[in-house]
mmCIF file of C-alpha atoms in Angstrom:
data_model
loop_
_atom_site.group_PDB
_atom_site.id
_atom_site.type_symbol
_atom_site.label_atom_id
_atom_site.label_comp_id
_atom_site.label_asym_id
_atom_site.label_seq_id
_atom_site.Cartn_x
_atom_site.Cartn_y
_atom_site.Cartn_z
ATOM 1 C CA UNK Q 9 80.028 75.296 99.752
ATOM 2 C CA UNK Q 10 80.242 78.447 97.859
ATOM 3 C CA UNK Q 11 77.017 79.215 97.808
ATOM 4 C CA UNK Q 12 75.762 78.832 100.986
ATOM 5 C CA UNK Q 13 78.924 80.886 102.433
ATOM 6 C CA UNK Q 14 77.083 83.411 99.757
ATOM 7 C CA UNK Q 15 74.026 83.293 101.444
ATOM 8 C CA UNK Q 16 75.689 83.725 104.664
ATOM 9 C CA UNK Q 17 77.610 87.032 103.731
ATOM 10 C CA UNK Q 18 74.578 88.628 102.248
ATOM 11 C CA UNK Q 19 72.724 88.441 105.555
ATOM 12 C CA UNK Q 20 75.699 89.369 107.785
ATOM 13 C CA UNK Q 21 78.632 90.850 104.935
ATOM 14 C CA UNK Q 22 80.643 91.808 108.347
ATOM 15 C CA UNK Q 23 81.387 87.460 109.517
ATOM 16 C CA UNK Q 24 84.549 87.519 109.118
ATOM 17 C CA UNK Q 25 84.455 83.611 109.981
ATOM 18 C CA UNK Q 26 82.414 83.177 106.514
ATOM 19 C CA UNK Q 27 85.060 86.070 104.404
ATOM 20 C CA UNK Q 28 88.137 83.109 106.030
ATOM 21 C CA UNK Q 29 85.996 79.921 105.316
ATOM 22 C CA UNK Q 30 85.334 82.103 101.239
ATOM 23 C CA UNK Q 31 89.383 82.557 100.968
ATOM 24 C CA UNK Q 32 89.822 78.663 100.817
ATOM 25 C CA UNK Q 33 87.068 77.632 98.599
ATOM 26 C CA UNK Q 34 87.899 80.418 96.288
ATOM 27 C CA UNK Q 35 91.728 79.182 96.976
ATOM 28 C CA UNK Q 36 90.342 75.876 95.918
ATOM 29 C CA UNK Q 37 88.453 76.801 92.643
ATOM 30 C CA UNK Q 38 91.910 78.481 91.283
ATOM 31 C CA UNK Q 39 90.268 81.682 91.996
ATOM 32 C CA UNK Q 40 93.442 84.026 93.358
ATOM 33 C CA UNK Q 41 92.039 87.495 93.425
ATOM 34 C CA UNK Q 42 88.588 86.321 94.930
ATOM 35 C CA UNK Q 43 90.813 84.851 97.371
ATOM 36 C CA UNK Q 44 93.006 87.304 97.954
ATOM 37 C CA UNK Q 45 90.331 90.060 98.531
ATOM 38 C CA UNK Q 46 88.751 87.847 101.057
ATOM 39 C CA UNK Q 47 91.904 87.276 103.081
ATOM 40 C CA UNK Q 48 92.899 90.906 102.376
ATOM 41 C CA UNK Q 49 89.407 91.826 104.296
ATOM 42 C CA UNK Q 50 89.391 89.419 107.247
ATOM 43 C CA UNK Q 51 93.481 90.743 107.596
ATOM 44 C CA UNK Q 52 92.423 94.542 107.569
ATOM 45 C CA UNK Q 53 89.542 93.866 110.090
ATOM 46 C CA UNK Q 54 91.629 91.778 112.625
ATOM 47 C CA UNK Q 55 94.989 92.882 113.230
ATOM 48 C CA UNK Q 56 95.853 89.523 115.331
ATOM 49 C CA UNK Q 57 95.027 87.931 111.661
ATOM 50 C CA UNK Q 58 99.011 88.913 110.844
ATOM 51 C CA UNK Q 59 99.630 85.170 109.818
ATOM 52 C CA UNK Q 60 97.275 85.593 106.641
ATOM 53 C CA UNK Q 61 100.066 88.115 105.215
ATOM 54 C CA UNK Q 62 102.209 85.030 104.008
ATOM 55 C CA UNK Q 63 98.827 83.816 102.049
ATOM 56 C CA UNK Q 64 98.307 87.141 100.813
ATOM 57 C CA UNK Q 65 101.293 87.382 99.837
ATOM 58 C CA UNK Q 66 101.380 83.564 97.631
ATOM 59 C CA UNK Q 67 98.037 84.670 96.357
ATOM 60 C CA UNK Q 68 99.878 88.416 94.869
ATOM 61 C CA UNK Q 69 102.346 85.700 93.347
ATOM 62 C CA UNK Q 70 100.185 83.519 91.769
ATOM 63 C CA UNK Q 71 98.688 86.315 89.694
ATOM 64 C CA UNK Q 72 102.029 87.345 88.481
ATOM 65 C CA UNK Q 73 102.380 90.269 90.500
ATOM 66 C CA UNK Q 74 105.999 89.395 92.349
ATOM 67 C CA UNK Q 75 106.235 92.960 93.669
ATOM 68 C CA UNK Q 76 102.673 93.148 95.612
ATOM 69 C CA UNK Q 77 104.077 89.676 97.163
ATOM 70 C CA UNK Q 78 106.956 91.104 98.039
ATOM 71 C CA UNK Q 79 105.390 93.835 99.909
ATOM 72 C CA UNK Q 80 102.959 91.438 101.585
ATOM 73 C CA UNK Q 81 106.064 89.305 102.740
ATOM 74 C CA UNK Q 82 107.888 91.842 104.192
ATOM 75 C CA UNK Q 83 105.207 93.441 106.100
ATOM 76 C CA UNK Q 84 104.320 89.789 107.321
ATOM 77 C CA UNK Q 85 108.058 89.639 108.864
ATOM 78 C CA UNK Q 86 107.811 93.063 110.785
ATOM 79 C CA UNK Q 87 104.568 91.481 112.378
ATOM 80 C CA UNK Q 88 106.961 88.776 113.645
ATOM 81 C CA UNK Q 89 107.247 88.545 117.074
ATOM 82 C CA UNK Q 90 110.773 88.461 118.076
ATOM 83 C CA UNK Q 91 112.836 84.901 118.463
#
């Protein structure tokens, strides 16, 4: 699956459908950074993509860096709407 999502950022880097669809089968392979850079990209290109923050922020953990998930988690609550 990897590949061909390859194939399909290399002629159009910018599909942020393909960067989401990467996230999970690097997310699959045990690959955390690859994973987090590609949910880190679709999140900075599509502000409605707020629910990825949580992700982000597991991924951050994962890698043993507590602090860069806390950051992620709190940012992901002020993007909240209100209950």
């Amino acid at each position: 699956a990897l590949k061909r999502i390859a194939v399909g950022l290399q002629q159009d880097p910018q599909d942020l459908q393909l960067r989401f669809a990467s996230g999970f089968v690097y997310m699959g392979n045990g690959h955390w950074a690859f994973a987090e850079q590609a949910f880190r990209s679709v999140a900075g290109q599509l502000p409605q993509a707020a629910n990825l923050r949580p992700l982000i922020s597991e991924l951050a953990h994962r890698q043993g860096r507590p602090a860069d998930a806390a950051t992620h988690r709190a940012a992901g609550k002020s993007d909240s709407p209100p209950t």
